[in-house]
XYZ file of C-alpha atoms in Angstrom:
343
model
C -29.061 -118.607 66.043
C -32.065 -118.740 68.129
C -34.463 -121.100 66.275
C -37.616 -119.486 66.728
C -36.002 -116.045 65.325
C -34.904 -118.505 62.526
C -38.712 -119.017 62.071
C -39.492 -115.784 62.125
C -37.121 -114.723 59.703
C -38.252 -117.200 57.313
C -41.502 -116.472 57.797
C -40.939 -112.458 56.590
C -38.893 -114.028 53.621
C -41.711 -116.212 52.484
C -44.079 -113.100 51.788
C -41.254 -111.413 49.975
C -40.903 -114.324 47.477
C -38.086 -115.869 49.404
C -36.296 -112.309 49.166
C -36.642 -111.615 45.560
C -38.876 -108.940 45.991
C -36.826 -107.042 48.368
C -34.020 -104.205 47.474
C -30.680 -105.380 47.361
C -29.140 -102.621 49.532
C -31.228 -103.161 52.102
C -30.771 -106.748 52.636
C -26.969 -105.958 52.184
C -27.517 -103.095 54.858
C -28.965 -105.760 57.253
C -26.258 -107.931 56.860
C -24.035 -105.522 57.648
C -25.666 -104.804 60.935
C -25.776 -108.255 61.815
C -21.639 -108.974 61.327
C -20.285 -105.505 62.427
C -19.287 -105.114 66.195
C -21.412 -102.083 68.177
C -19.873 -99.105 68.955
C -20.962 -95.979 70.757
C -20.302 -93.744 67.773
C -22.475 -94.847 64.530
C -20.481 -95.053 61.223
C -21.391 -92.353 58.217
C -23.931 -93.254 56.072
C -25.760 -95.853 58.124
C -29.352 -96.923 57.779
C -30.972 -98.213 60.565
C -32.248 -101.693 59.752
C -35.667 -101.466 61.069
C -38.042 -98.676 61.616
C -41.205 -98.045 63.574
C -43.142 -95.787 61.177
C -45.779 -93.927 63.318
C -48.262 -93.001 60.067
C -50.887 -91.511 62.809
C -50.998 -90.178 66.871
C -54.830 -91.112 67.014
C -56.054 -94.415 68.386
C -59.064 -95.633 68.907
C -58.356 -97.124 72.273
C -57.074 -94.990 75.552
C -54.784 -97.535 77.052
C -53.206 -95.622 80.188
C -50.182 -97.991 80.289
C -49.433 -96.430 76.696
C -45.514 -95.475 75.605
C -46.367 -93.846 72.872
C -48.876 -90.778 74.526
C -51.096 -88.285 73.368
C -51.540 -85.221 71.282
C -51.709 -82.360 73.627
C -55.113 -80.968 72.144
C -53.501 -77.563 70.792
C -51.509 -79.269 68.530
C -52.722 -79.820 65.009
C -53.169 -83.474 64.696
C -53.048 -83.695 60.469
C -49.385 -82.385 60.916
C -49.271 -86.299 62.318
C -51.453 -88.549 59.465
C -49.060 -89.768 57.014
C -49.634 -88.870 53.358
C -48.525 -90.792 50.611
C -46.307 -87.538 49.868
C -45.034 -87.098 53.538
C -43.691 -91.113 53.424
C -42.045 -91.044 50.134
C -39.469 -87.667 51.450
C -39.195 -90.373 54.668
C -38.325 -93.631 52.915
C -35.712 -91.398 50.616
C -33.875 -90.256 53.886
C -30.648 -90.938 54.374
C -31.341 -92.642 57.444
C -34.176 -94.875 56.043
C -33.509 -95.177 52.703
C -31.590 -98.742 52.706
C -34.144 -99.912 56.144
C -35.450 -103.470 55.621
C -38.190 -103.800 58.041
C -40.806 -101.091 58.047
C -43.423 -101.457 61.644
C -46.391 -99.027 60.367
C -47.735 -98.447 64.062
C -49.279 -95.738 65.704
C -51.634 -94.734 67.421
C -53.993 -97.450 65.693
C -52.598 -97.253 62.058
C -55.572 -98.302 60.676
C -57.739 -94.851 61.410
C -55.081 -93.931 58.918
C -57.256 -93.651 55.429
C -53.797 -93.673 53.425
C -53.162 -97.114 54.731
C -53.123 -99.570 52.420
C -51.308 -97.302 50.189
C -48.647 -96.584 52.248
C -47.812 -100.733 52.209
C -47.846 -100.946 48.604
C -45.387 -98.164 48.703
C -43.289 -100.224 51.058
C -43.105 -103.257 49.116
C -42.544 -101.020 46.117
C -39.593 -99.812 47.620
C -38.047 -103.022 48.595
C -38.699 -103.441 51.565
C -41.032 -105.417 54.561
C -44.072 -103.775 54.905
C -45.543 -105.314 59.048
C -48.444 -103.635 61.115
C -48.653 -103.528 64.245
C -52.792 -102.801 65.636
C -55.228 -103.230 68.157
C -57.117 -105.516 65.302
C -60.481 -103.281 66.172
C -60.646 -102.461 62.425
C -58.609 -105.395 61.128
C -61.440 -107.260 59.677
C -63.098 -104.297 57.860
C -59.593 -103.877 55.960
C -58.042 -107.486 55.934
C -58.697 -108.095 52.288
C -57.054 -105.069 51.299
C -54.038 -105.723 53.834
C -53.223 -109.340 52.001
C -53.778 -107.806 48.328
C -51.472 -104.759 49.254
C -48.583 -107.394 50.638
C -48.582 -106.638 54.095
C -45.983 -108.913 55.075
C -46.563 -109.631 58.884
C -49.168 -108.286 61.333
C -48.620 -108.238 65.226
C -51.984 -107.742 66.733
C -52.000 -106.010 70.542
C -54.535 -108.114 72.738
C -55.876 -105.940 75.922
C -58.621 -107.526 78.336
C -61.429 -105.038 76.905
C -61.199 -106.101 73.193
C -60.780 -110.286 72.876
C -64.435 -110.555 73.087
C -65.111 -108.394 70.073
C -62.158 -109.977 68.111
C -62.589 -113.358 68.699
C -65.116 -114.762 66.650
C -63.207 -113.010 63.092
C -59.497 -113.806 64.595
C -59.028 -117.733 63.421
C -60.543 -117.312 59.679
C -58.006 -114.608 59.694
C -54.845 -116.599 60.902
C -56.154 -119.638 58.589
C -55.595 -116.658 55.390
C -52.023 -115.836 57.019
C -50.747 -116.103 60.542
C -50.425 -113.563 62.600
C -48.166 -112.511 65.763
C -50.322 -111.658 69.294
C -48.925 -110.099 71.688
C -50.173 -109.268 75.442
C -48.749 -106.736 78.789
C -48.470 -108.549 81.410
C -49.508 -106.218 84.409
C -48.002 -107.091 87.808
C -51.241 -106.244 89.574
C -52.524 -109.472 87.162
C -49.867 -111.427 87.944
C -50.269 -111.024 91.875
C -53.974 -111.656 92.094
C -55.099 -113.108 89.116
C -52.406 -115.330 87.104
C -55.333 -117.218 85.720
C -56.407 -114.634 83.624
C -53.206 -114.249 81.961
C -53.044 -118.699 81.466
C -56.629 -117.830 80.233
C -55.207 -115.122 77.342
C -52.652 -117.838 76.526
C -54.951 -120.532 75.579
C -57.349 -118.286 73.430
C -53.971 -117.133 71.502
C -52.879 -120.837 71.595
C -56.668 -121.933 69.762
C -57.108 -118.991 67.759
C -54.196 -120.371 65.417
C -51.860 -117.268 65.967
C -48.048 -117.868 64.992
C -46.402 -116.859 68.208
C -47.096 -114.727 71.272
C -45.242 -112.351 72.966
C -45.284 -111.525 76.325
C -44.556 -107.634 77.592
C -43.607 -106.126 80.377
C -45.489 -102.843 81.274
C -42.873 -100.316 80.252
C -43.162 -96.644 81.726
C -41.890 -93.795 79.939
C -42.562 -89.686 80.457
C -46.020 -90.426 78.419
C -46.855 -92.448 81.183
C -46.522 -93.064 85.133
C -46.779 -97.443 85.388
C -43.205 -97.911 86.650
C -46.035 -99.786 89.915
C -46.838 -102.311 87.461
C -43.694 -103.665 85.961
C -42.507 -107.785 87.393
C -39.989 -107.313 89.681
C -37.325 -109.475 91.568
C -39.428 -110.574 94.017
C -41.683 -112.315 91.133
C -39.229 -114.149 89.840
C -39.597 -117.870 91.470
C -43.139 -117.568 90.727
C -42.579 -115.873 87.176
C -40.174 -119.219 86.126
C -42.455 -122.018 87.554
C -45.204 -120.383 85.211
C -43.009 -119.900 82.554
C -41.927 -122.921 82.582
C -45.605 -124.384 83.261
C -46.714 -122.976 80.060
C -44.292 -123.646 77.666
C -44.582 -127.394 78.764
C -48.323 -127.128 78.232
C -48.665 -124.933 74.893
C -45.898 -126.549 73.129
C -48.065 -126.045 69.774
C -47.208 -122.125 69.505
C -43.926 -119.992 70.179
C -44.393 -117.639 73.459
C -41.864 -115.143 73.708
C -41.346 -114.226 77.986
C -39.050 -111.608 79.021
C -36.834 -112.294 81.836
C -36.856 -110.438 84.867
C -33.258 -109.284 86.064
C -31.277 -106.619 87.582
C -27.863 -107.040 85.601
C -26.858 -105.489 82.689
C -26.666 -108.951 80.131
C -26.131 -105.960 76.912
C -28.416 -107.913 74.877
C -30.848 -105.078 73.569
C -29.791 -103.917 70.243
C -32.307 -101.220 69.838
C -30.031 -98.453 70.001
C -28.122 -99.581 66.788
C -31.226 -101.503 64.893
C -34.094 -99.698 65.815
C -35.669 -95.718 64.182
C -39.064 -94.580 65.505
C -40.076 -91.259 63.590
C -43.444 -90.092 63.548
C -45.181 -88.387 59.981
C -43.421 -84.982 61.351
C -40.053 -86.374 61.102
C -39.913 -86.658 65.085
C -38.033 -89.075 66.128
C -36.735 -91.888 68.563
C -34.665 -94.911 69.207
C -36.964 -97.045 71.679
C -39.943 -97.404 73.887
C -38.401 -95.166 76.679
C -37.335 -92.655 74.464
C -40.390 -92.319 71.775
C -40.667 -89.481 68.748
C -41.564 -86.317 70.936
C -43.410 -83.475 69.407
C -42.147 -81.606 72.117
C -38.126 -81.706 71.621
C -36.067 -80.657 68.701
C -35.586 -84.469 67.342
C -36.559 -84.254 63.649
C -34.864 -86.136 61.480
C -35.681 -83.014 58.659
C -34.225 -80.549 60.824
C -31.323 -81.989 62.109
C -28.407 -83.255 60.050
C -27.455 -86.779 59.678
C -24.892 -86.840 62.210
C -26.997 -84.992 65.311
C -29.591 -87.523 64.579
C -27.538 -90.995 64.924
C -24.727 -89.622 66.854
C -26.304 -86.680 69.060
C -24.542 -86.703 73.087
C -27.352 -88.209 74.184
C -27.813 -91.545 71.829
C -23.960 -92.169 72.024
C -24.200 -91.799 75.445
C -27.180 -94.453 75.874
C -24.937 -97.112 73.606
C -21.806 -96.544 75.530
C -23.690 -97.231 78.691
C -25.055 -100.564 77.273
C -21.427 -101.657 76.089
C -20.236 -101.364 79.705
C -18.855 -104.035 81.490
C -20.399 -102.872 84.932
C -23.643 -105.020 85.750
C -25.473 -102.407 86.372
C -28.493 -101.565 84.566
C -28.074 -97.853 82.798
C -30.454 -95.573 84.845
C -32.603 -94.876 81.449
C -33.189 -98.791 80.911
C -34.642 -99.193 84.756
C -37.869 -101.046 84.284
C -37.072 -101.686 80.608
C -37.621 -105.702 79.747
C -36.118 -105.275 76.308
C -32.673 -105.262 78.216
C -33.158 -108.616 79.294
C -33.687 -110.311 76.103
C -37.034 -109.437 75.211
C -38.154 -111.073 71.453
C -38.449 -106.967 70.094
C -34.658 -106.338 71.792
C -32.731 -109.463 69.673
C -34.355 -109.062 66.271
């Protein structure tokens, strides 16, 4: 067992009361995940351990490098705000009902004014309630995060918003700690690696728990595939690596690796729901909820949902043998061992 995971794990368990607070079935459910051997095909009446609950599309940044993308502006956006209602007929589903971890993301989920509601109802139900935000809003509802039992918070760092945050961010992390988290942009990494040292000594000071380092991940919501780390970066990616984990040996940094072989060591096809308020819904980063494509987990059945063509065919492909990187994970850092792709 990796021991930072180990921390992590324990660090989820502590706001639950050590697990007493959490449903027994969906601990069991986890453990179950954890032991049984992947397979293309997805056993009847599985739950998927973790899921990425989008409770609202609207943000209040406009990041371009963005997986998740944008409401076309036809398209009524309440249809996408989660109501108290709307999450209740979610968290009974089948597919959800036994989940342990619940990611309330977005979009910014904040904007969303059911919010601290829809946490309660998480740890009502059992489960982990985490948030994952730009922080813009954070302080404004941080008081009603910690009484509602948010459990974790990873808070999404960009280059346009550490000088609003950083004066409220260590108070915060003094209350409870939170997770940071950062892209790293080739064009950054090429011309100005001393930016990116820069954003890991303000995390390192600002008394976060970890950080974890991204990869910019393209997607059909968005056309970056130009800024992902390549091969070539590699010798200069593990010297500074290896730099600053030697220097900021007070906090956990997660780096992806950059690699061309297929290592089969991202699990999000078998641990990992993204659905959207609509019921839309997905299995990763590269393939998000889409509002354009029959995925609903409403109007599909249980078995076109977790074992349509399509997913088996994505977690046969990452149980091959061959080396090769499946087309669909080109680009993808979560292949590669990633902290989101070994949870």
């Amino acid at each position: 067992m990796n021991i930072k995971l180990m921390k992590e794990y324990m660090s989820l368990l502590s706001r639950s009361k050590m697990g007493c607070g959490l449903a027994f079935s969906a601990v069991l459910n986890y453990i179950k995940y954890t032991i049984t051997s992947s397979k293309s095909k997805i056993p009847e009446n599985y739950s998927y351990p973790m899921v990425s609950m989008y409770v609202t599309r609207r943000c209040n940044l406009s990041c371009d490098y963005c997986v998740v993308g944008k409401i076309p502006q036809n398209v009524n956006q309440i249809e996408f705000e989660l109501t108290p209602q709307k999450y209740n007929e979610i968290l009974e589903h089948p597919l959800i009902k036994k989940t342990l971890l619940m990611l309330l993301c977005g979009g910014e989920p904040l904007l969303n004014d059911n919010i601290l509601e829809l946490i309660s109802m998480t740890k009502k139900k059992g489960k982990i309630p985490t948030i994952l935000t730009n922080g813009l809003l954070l302080k404004e509802k941080w008081n009603g995060l910690l009484k509602a039992g948010i459990a974790d918070v990873q808070l999404s760092l960009y280059d346009n918003t550490i000088d609003i945050l950083k004066n409220d961010l260590k108070p915060m992390n003094k209350e409870m700690k939170m997770n940071a988290s950062y892209v790293l942009l080739k064009s950054d990494f090429e011309n100005d690696i001393e930016k990116i040292e820069n954003i890991i000594e303000f995390v390192s000071e600002a008394g976060f728990k970890n950080l974890k380092l991204n990869f910019c991940l393209s997607n059909e919501n968005n056309n970056f595939i130009d800024e992902g780390l390549q091969e070539k970066h590699k010798i200069k990616y593990d010297e500074f690596k290896n730099k600053i984990l030697k220097k900021y040996n007070n906090i956990d940094i997660y780096f992806p690796n950059i690699s061309y072989l297929n290592r089969n060591k991202c699990k999000a096809p078998w641990n990992s729901l993204l659905v959207d308020a609509a019921g839309n819904f997905g299995f990763c980063c590269k393939y998000q909820p889409s509002i354009n494509k029959n995925n609903n987990i409403f109007k599909r059945d249980w078995n076109e949902v977790i074992n349509s063509e399509l997913f088996c065919r994505w977690r046969k492909n990452m149980l091959s043998k061959n080396s090769a990187i499946p087309e669909h994970c080109k680009d993808c850092y979560h292949i590669n061992g990633s902290y989101s792709s070994n949870v």
